[in-house]
Amino acid sequence: MMAGEIDGYSLDKRFIRKGGDIVYVHVTIACYRVKGQVQFAIAGILDITERKLAEESLQLASMVYQNSSEAMVVTDSDGEIITTNPAFTEITGYSQNDVKGKSPKLLLSHHQNDNVIQDMLRTLNNRGHWQGEIQKCHKSGKAYTALLTVNSIYNSDGTTHRRVAQFSDISDKKKSDEIIWTQANFDALTGLPNRHMFLN
């Protein structure tokens, strides 16, 4: 700047306030020249701490979204898929490109009871969130049970902006629970109900 190559510059810096707190600022320097010589420079300093903290918060949210072991799906107000995370592909077999712009209904198993879906939609419209078990189908055709949670994000006028769904495959847990229940209630040798089940 002093050599006349540039008239000014700007950059983000981290300052320490008098009290010891960290503050993020955007610094802009501009110089005033007379006959090519720098006479003085003007520095503008803008506190951007809130913006920086918001950016860090967004980065953290993005990291959680990308690295979650649960599948996550974001839909628009019409119920069309906008984006998914890597766990979604791992659990369903579908890539983001396979499902983008489509309805999450394509993930449902044909064994899924329609009443559950109607109840889910009614509850989402009334309360904004729903949780329960649902029958889904892998891209390969294999059915599985998922524990699904859906939450709504609203616009300032109260209309639905986005819906965020997250789910995990609980098929193995369901099988384990069934085995434990069977072992607790049926005789291993005869296969008949045991005394515990009879008393219940």
PDB file of C-alpha atoms in Angstrom:
ATOM      1  CA  MET A   1       0.000   0.000   0.000  1.00  0.00           C
ATOM      2  CA  MET A   2       2.792   2.417   0.868  1.00  0.00           C
ATOM      3  CA  ALA A   3       4.541   1.556  -2.408  1.00  0.00           C
ATOM      4  CA  GLY A   4       1.399   2.408  -4.361  1.00  0.00           C
ATOM      5  CA  GLU A   5       0.660  -1.137  -5.500  1.00  0.00           C
ATOM      6  CA  ILE A   6      -2.733  -1.155  -3.771  1.00  0.00           C
ATOM      7  CA  ASP A   7      -5.010   1.554  -2.353  1.00  0.00           C
ATOM      8  CA  GLY A   8      -6.143  -0.498   0.613  1.00  0.00           C
ATOM      9  CA  TYR A   9      -7.024  -3.913   1.932  1.00  0.00           C
ATOM     10  CA  SER A  10      -9.386  -5.706   4.281  1.00  0.00           C
ATOM     11  CA  LEU A  11      -9.172  -8.795   6.439  1.00  0.00           C
ATOM     12  CA  ASP A  12     -10.775 -10.538   9.397  1.00  0.00           C
ATOM     13  CA  LYS A  13      -8.795 -10.526  12.623  1.00  0.00           C
ATOM     14  CA  ARG A  14      -9.157 -11.756  16.154  1.00  0.00           C
ATOM     15  CA  PHE A  15      -8.613  -9.122  18.841  1.00  0.00           C
ATOM     16  CA  ILE A  16      -8.515  -9.314  22.608  1.00  0.00           C
ATOM     17  CA  ARG A  17     -10.642  -6.766  24.424  1.00  0.00           C
ATOM     18  CA  LYS A  18      -9.348  -4.880  27.441  1.00  0.00           C
ATOM     19  CA  GLY A  19     -11.243  -7.273  29.721  1.00  0.00           C
ATOM     20  CA  GLY A  20      -9.624 -10.308  28.060  1.00  0.00           C
ATOM     21  CA  ASP A  21     -12.593 -11.415  25.903  1.00  0.00           C
ATOM     22  CA  ILE A  22     -11.955 -12.491  22.319  1.00  0.00           C
ATOM     23  CA  VAL A  23     -13.618 -10.362  19.637  1.00  0.00           C
ATOM     24  CA  TYR A  24     -13.682 -11.014  15.889  1.00  0.00           C
ATOM     25  CA  VAL A  25     -13.453  -7.938  13.682  1.00  0.00           C
ATOM     26  CA  HIS A  26     -13.400  -7.060   9.998  1.00  0.00           C
ATOM     27  CA  VAL A  27     -10.688  -4.456   9.372  1.00  0.00           C
ATOM     28  CA  THR A  28     -10.715  -2.242   6.249  1.00  0.00           C
ATOM     29  CA  ILE A  29      -7.741   0.035   5.513  1.00  0.00           C
ATOM     30  CA  ALA A  30      -7.851   2.726   2.827  1.00  0.00           C
ATOM     31  CA  CYS A  31      -5.137   5.288   2.100  1.00  0.00           C
ATOM     32  CA  TYR A  32      -5.324   8.901   0.943  1.00  0.00           C
ATOM     33  CA  ARG A  33      -2.621  10.030  -1.515  1.00  0.00           C
ATOM     34  CA  VAL A  34      -1.386  13.439  -2.624  1.00  0.00           C
ATOM     35  CA  LYS A  35       0.820  13.372  -5.762  1.00  0.00           C
ATOM     36  CA  GLY A  36       1.273   9.621  -5.327  1.00  0.00           C
ATOM     37  CA  GLN A  37       2.447   9.853  -1.752  1.00  0.00           C
ATOM     38  CA  VAL A  38       0.410   8.376   1.104  1.00  0.00           C
ATOM     39  CA  GLN A  39      -0.655  11.221   3.380  1.00  0.00           C
ATOM     40  CA  PHE A  40      -2.764   9.185   5.795  1.00  0.00           C
ATOM     41  CA  ALA A  41      -4.735   5.943   6.068  1.00  0.00           C
ATOM     42  CA  ILE A  42      -8.221   5.361   7.402  1.00  0.00           C
ATOM     43  CA  ALA A  43      -8.999   2.153   9.250  1.00  0.00           C
ATOM     44  CA  GLY A  44     -12.541   0.926   9.765  1.00  0.00           C
ATOM     45  CA  ILE A  45     -13.123  -1.818  12.318  1.00  0.00           C
ATOM     46  CA  LEU A  46     -16.429  -3.721  12.408  1.00  0.00           C
ATOM     47  CA  ASP A  47     -17.294  -6.174  15.196  1.00  0.00           C
ATOM     48  CA  ILE A  48     -18.266  -9.454  13.471  1.00  0.00           C
ATOM     49  CA  THR A  49     -18.189 -11.665  16.574  1.00  0.00           C
ATOM     50  CA  GLU A  50     -21.846 -12.689  16.253  1.00  0.00           C
ATOM     51  CA  ARG A  51     -21.424 -13.554  12.577  1.00  0.00           C
ATOM     52  CA  LYS A  52     -18.286 -15.588  13.296  1.00  0.00           C
ATOM     53  CA  LEU A  53     -19.987 -17.476  16.127  1.00  0.00           C
ATOM     54  CA  ALA A  54     -22.984 -18.144  13.861  1.00  0.00           C
ATOM     55  CA  GLU A  55     -20.617 -19.473  11.155  1.00  0.00           C
ATOM     56  CA  GLU A  56     -18.914 -21.750  13.695  1.00  0.00           C
ATOM     57  CA  SER A  57     -22.321 -22.961  14.864  1.00  0.00           C
ATOM     58  CA  LEU A  58     -23.329 -23.729  11.267  1.00  0.00           C
ATOM     59  CA  GLN A  59     -20.051 -25.570  10.687  1.00  0.00           C
ATOM     60  CA  LEU A  60     -20.655 -27.647  13.819  1.00  0.00           C
ATOM     61  CA  ALA A  61     -24.230 -28.428  12.739  1.00  0.00           C
ATOM     62  CA  SER A  62     -22.956 -29.441   9.303  1.00  0.00           C
ATOM     63  CA  MET A  63     -20.326 -31.732  10.851  1.00  0.00           C
ATOM     64  CA  VAL A  64     -22.967 -33.398  13.055  1.00  0.00           C
ATOM     65  CA  TYR A  65     -25.280 -33.790  10.040  1.00  0.00           C
ATOM     66  CA  GLN A  66     -22.554 -35.297   7.858  1.00  0.00           C
ATOM     67  CA  ASN A  67     -21.119 -37.609  10.536  1.00  0.00           C
ATOM     68  CA  SER A  68     -24.282 -38.804  12.282  1.00  0.00           C
ATOM     69  CA  SER A  69     -24.814 -42.576  12.379  1.00  0.00           C
ATOM     70  CA  GLU A  70     -28.551 -41.941  11.923  1.00  0.00           C
ATOM     71  CA  ALA A  71     -29.992 -41.293   8.472  1.00  0.00           C
ATOM     72  CA  MET A  72     -31.199 -37.720   8.049  1.00  0.00           C
ATOM     73  CA  VAL A  73     -33.547 -36.369   5.404  1.00  0.00           C
ATOM     74  CA  VAL A  74     -34.650 -32.758   4.880  1.00  0.00           C
ATOM     75  CA  THR A  75     -37.831 -32.112   2.907  1.00  0.00           C
ATOM     76  CA  ASP A  76     -39.466 -28.896   1.727  1.00  0.00           C
ATOM     77  CA  SER A  77     -42.996 -27.785   2.643  1.00  0.00           C
ATOM     78  CA  ASP A  78     -44.415 -29.966  -0.175  1.00  0.00           C
ATOM     79  CA  GLY A  79     -42.713 -33.064   1.234  1.00  0.00           C
ATOM     80  CA  GLU A  80     -40.073 -33.366  -1.491  1.00  0.00           C
ATOM     81  CA  ILE A  81     -36.568 -34.418  -0.439  1.00  0.00           C
ATOM     82  CA  ILE A  82     -34.006 -31.601  -0.567  1.00  0.00           C
ATOM     83  CA  THR A  83     -30.969 -33.277   0.945  1.00  0.00           C
ATOM     84  CA  THR A  84     -29.748 -36.355   2.823  1.00  0.00           C
ATOM     85  CA  ASN A  85     -26.657 -37.249   4.826  1.00  0.00           C
ATOM     86  CA  PRO A  86     -24.126 -40.077   4.189  1.00  0.00           C
ATOM     87  CA  ALA A  87     -25.764 -42.363   6.794  1.00  0.00           C
ATOM     88  CA  PHE A  88     -28.970 -42.193   4.717  1.00  0.00           C
ATOM     89  CA  THR A  89     -27.175 -43.827   1.785  1.00  0.00           C
ATOM     90  CA  GLU A  90     -25.577 -46.414   4.053  1.00  0.00           C
ATOM     91  CA  ILE A  91     -28.915 -47.425   5.617  1.00  0.00           C
ATOM     92  CA  THR A  92     -31.230 -47.187   2.570  1.00  0.00           C
ATOM     93  CA  GLY A  93     -28.919 -47.926  -0.337  1.00  0.00           C
ATOM     94  CA  TYR A  94     -30.200 -44.793  -2.129  1.00  0.00           C
ATOM     95  CA  SER A  95     -27.847 -41.955  -3.036  1.00  0.00           C
ATOM     96  CA  GLN A  96     -28.909 -38.339  -2.591  1.00  0.00           C
ATOM     97  CA  ASN A  97     -29.321 -38.046  -6.382  1.00  0.00           C
ATOM     98  CA  ASP A  98     -31.662 -41.067  -6.370  1.00  0.00           C
ATOM     99  CA  VAL A  99     -34.138 -39.379  -4.020  1.00  0.00           C
ATOM    100  CA  LYS A 100     -33.694 -35.618  -4.494  1.00  0.00           C
ATOM    101  CA  GLY A 101     -36.994 -33.993  -5.458  1.00  0.00           C
ATOM    102  CA  LYS A 102     -38.959 -37.158  -4.637  1.00  0.00           C
ATOM    103  CA  SER A 103     -41.324 -38.090  -1.829  1.00  0.00           C
ATOM    104  CA  PRO A 104     -39.983 -40.054   1.180  1.00  0.00           C
ATOM    105  CA  LYS A 105     -42.839 -42.500   0.493  1.00  0.00           C
ATOM    106  CA  LEU A 106     -40.555 -44.261  -1.996  1.00  0.00           C
ATOM    107  CA  LEU A 107     -38.651 -45.595   1.050  1.00  0.00           C
ATOM    108  CA  LEU A 108     -41.719 -47.278   2.548  1.00  0.00           C
ATOM    109  CA  SER A 109     -42.197 -51.019   2.503  1.00  0.00           C
ATOM    110  CA  HIS A 110     -45.404 -52.316   0.881  1.00  0.00           C
ATOM    111  CA  HIS A 111     -46.024 -54.024   4.258  1.00  0.00           C
ATOM    112  CA  GLN A 112     -46.392 -50.626   5.939  1.00  0.00           C
ATOM    113  CA  ASN A 113     -49.865 -50.004   7.372  1.00  0.00           C
ATOM    114  CA  ASP A 114     -51.463 -46.929   5.760  1.00  0.00           C
ATOM    115  CA  ASN A 115     -53.112 -45.986   9.065  1.00  0.00           C
ATOM    116  CA  VAL A 116     -49.681 -45.331  10.606  1.00  0.00           C
ATOM    117  CA  ILE A 117     -48.780 -42.981   7.733  1.00  0.00           C
ATOM    118  CA  GLN A 118     -52.099 -41.125   8.051  1.00  0.00           C
ATOM    119  CA  ASP A 119     -51.582 -40.803  11.806  1.00  0.00           C
ATOM    120  CA  MET A 120     -48.050 -39.512  11.253  1.00  0.00           C
ATOM    121  CA  LEU A 121     -49.200 -36.846   8.768  1.00  0.00           C
ATOM    122  CA  ARG A 122     -52.094 -35.783  11.016  1.00  0.00           C
ATOM    123  CA  THR A 123     -49.795 -35.529  14.063  1.00  0.00           C
ATOM    124  CA  LEU A 124     -47.173 -33.579  12.081  1.00  0.00           C
ATOM    125  CA  ASN A 125     -49.791 -31.092  10.927  1.00  0.00           C
ATOM    126  CA  ASN A 126     -51.206 -30.694  14.454  1.00  0.00           C
ATOM    127  CA  ARG A 127     -48.087 -30.892  16.651  1.00  0.00           C
ATOM    128  CA  GLY A 128     -45.151 -30.463  14.314  1.00  0.00           C
ATOM    129  CA  HIS A 129     -43.344 -33.654  15.360  1.00  0.00           C
ATOM    130  CA  TRP A 130     -43.824 -37.431  15.288  1.00  0.00           C
ATOM    131  CA  GLN A 131     -41.889 -40.481  16.453  1.00  0.00           C
ATOM    132  CA  GLY A 132     -42.538 -44.161  15.931  1.00  0.00           C
ATOM    133  CA  GLU A 133     -41.600 -47.378  14.208  1.00  0.00           C
ATOM    134  CA  ILE A 134     -42.122 -47.657  10.478  1.00  0.00           C
ATOM    135  CA  GLN A 135     -41.525 -50.318   7.842  1.00  0.00           C
ATOM    136  CA  LYS A 136     -39.060 -49.228   5.175  1.00  0.00           C
ATOM    137  CA  CYS A 137     -37.522 -50.883   2.143  1.00  0.00           C
ATOM    138  CA  HIS A 138     -33.847 -50.897   1.168  1.00  0.00           C
ATOM    139  CA  LYS A 139     -33.000 -50.130  -2.468  1.00  0.00           C
ATOM    140  CA  SER A 140     -32.194 -53.831  -2.838  1.00  0.00           C
ATOM    141  CA  GLY A 141     -35.786 -54.700  -1.885  1.00  0.00           C
ATOM    142  CA  LYS A 142     -35.029 -55.929   1.633  1.00  0.00           C
ATOM    143  CA  ALA A 143     -37.555 -54.706   4.213  1.00  0.00           C
ATOM    144  CA  TYR A 144     -36.426 -53.363   7.579  1.00  0.00           C
ATOM    145  CA  THR A 145     -37.903 -51.667  10.634  1.00  0.00           C
ATOM    146  CA  ALA A 146     -36.818 -48.096  11.358  1.00  0.00           C
ATOM    147  CA  LEU A 147     -37.261 -45.890  14.391  1.00  0.00           C
ATOM    148  CA  LEU A 148     -38.270 -42.597  12.788  1.00  0.00           C
ATOM    149  CA  THR A 149     -38.391 -39.079  14.265  1.00  0.00           C
ATOM    150  CA  VAL A 150     -39.759 -36.169  12.222  1.00  0.00           C
ATOM    151  CA  ASN A 151     -39.624 -32.510  13.316  1.00  0.00           C
ATOM    152  CA  SER A 152     -40.981 -29.416  11.578  1.00  0.00           C
ATOM    153  CA  ILE A 153     -39.242 -26.078  11.042  1.00  0.00           C
ATOM    154  CA  TYR A 154     -41.605 -23.134  10.627  1.00  0.00           C
ATOM    155  CA  ASN A 155     -41.558 -19.814   8.797  1.00  0.00           C
ATOM    156  CA  SER A 156     -42.224 -16.620  10.751  1.00  0.00           C
ATOM    157  CA  ASP A 157     -45.881 -16.742   9.642  1.00  0.00           C
ATOM    158  CA  GLY A 158     -46.349 -20.234  11.105  1.00  0.00           C
ATOM    159  CA  THR A 159     -46.336 -22.144   7.819  1.00  0.00           C
ATOM    160  CA  THR A 160     -44.114 -25.201   7.427  1.00  0.00           C
ATOM    161  CA  HIS A 161     -40.688 -24.373   5.963  1.00  0.00           C
ATOM    162  CA  ARG A 162     -38.845 -27.682   6.288  1.00  0.00           C
ATOM    163  CA  ARG A 163     -39.286 -31.110   7.824  1.00  0.00           C
ATOM    164  CA  VAL A 164     -36.273 -32.955   9.197  1.00  0.00           C
ATOM    165  CA  ALA A 165     -36.497 -36.719   9.555  1.00  0.00           C
ATOM    166  CA  GLN A 166     -33.931 -38.964  11.174  1.00  0.00           C
ATOM    167  CA  PHE A 167     -34.089 -42.721  11.470  1.00  0.00           C
ATOM    168  CA  SER A 168     -32.050 -45.812  12.197  1.00  0.00           C
ATOM    169  CA  ASP A 169     -32.469 -49.464  11.261  1.00  0.00           C
ATOM    170  CA  ILE A 170     -33.675 -51.299  14.387  1.00  0.00           C
ATOM    171  CA  SER A 171     -34.360 -54.661  12.699  1.00  0.00           C
ATOM    172  CA  ASP A 172     -31.593 -56.450  14.632  1.00  0.00           C
ATOM    173  CA  LYS A 173     -32.827 -55.005  17.923  1.00  0.00           C
ATOM    174  CA  LYS A 174     -36.383 -56.113  17.125  1.00  0.00           C
ATOM    175  CA  LYS A 175     -35.155 -59.655  16.386  1.00  0.00           C
ATOM    176  CA  SER A 176     -33.147 -59.730  19.631  1.00  0.00           C
ATOM    177  CA  ASP A 177     -36.183 -58.524  21.598  1.00  0.00           C
ATOM    178  CA  GLU A 178     -38.325 -61.248  20.012  1.00  0.00           C
ATOM    179  CA  ILE A 179     -35.758 -63.922  20.876  1.00  0.00           C
ATOM    180  CA  ILE A 180     -35.542 -62.716  24.485  1.00  0.00           C
ATOM    181  CA  TRP A 181     -39.354 -62.603  24.766  1.00  0.00           C
ATOM    182  CA  THR A 182     -39.645 -66.127  23.306  1.00  0.00           C
ATOM    183  CA  GLN A 183     -36.973 -67.497  25.663  1.00  0.00           C
ATOM    184  CA  ALA A 184     -38.710 -65.895  28.639  1.00  0.00           C
ATOM    185  CA  ASN A 185     -42.172 -67.214  27.757  1.00  0.00           C
ATOM    186  CA  PHE A 186     -41.728 -70.562  25.988  1.00  0.00           C
ATOM    187  CA  ASP A 187     -40.058 -73.809  26.972  1.00  0.00           C
ATOM    188  CA  ALA A 188     -36.922 -74.344  24.896  1.00  0.00           C
ATOM    189  CA  LEU A 189     -37.419 -78.138  24.689  1.00  0.00           C
ATOM    190  CA  THR A 190     -41.141 -78.418  23.909  1.00  0.00           C
ATOM    191  CA  GLY A 191     -41.841 -74.996  22.420  1.00  0.00           C
ATOM    192  CA  LEU A 192     -44.921 -74.725  24.653  1.00  0.00           C
ATOM    193  CA  PRO A 193     -45.787 -71.687  26.788  1.00  0.00           C
ATOM    194  CA  ASN A 194     -43.943 -71.890  30.118  1.00  0.00           C
ATOM    195  CA  ARG A 195     -45.104 -71.197  33.662  1.00  0.00           C
ATOM    196  CA  HIS A 196     -44.089 -67.492  33.428  1.00  0.00           C
ATOM    197  CA  MET A 197     -46.354 -66.960  30.421  1.00  0.00           C
ATOM    198  CA  PHE A 198     -49.160 -68.989  32.012  1.00  0.00           C
ATOM    199  CA  LEU A 199     -49.045 -66.827  35.159  1.00  0.00           C
ATOM    200  CA  ASN A 200     -49.048 -63.639  33.087  1.00  0.00           C
TER     201      ASN A 200
END
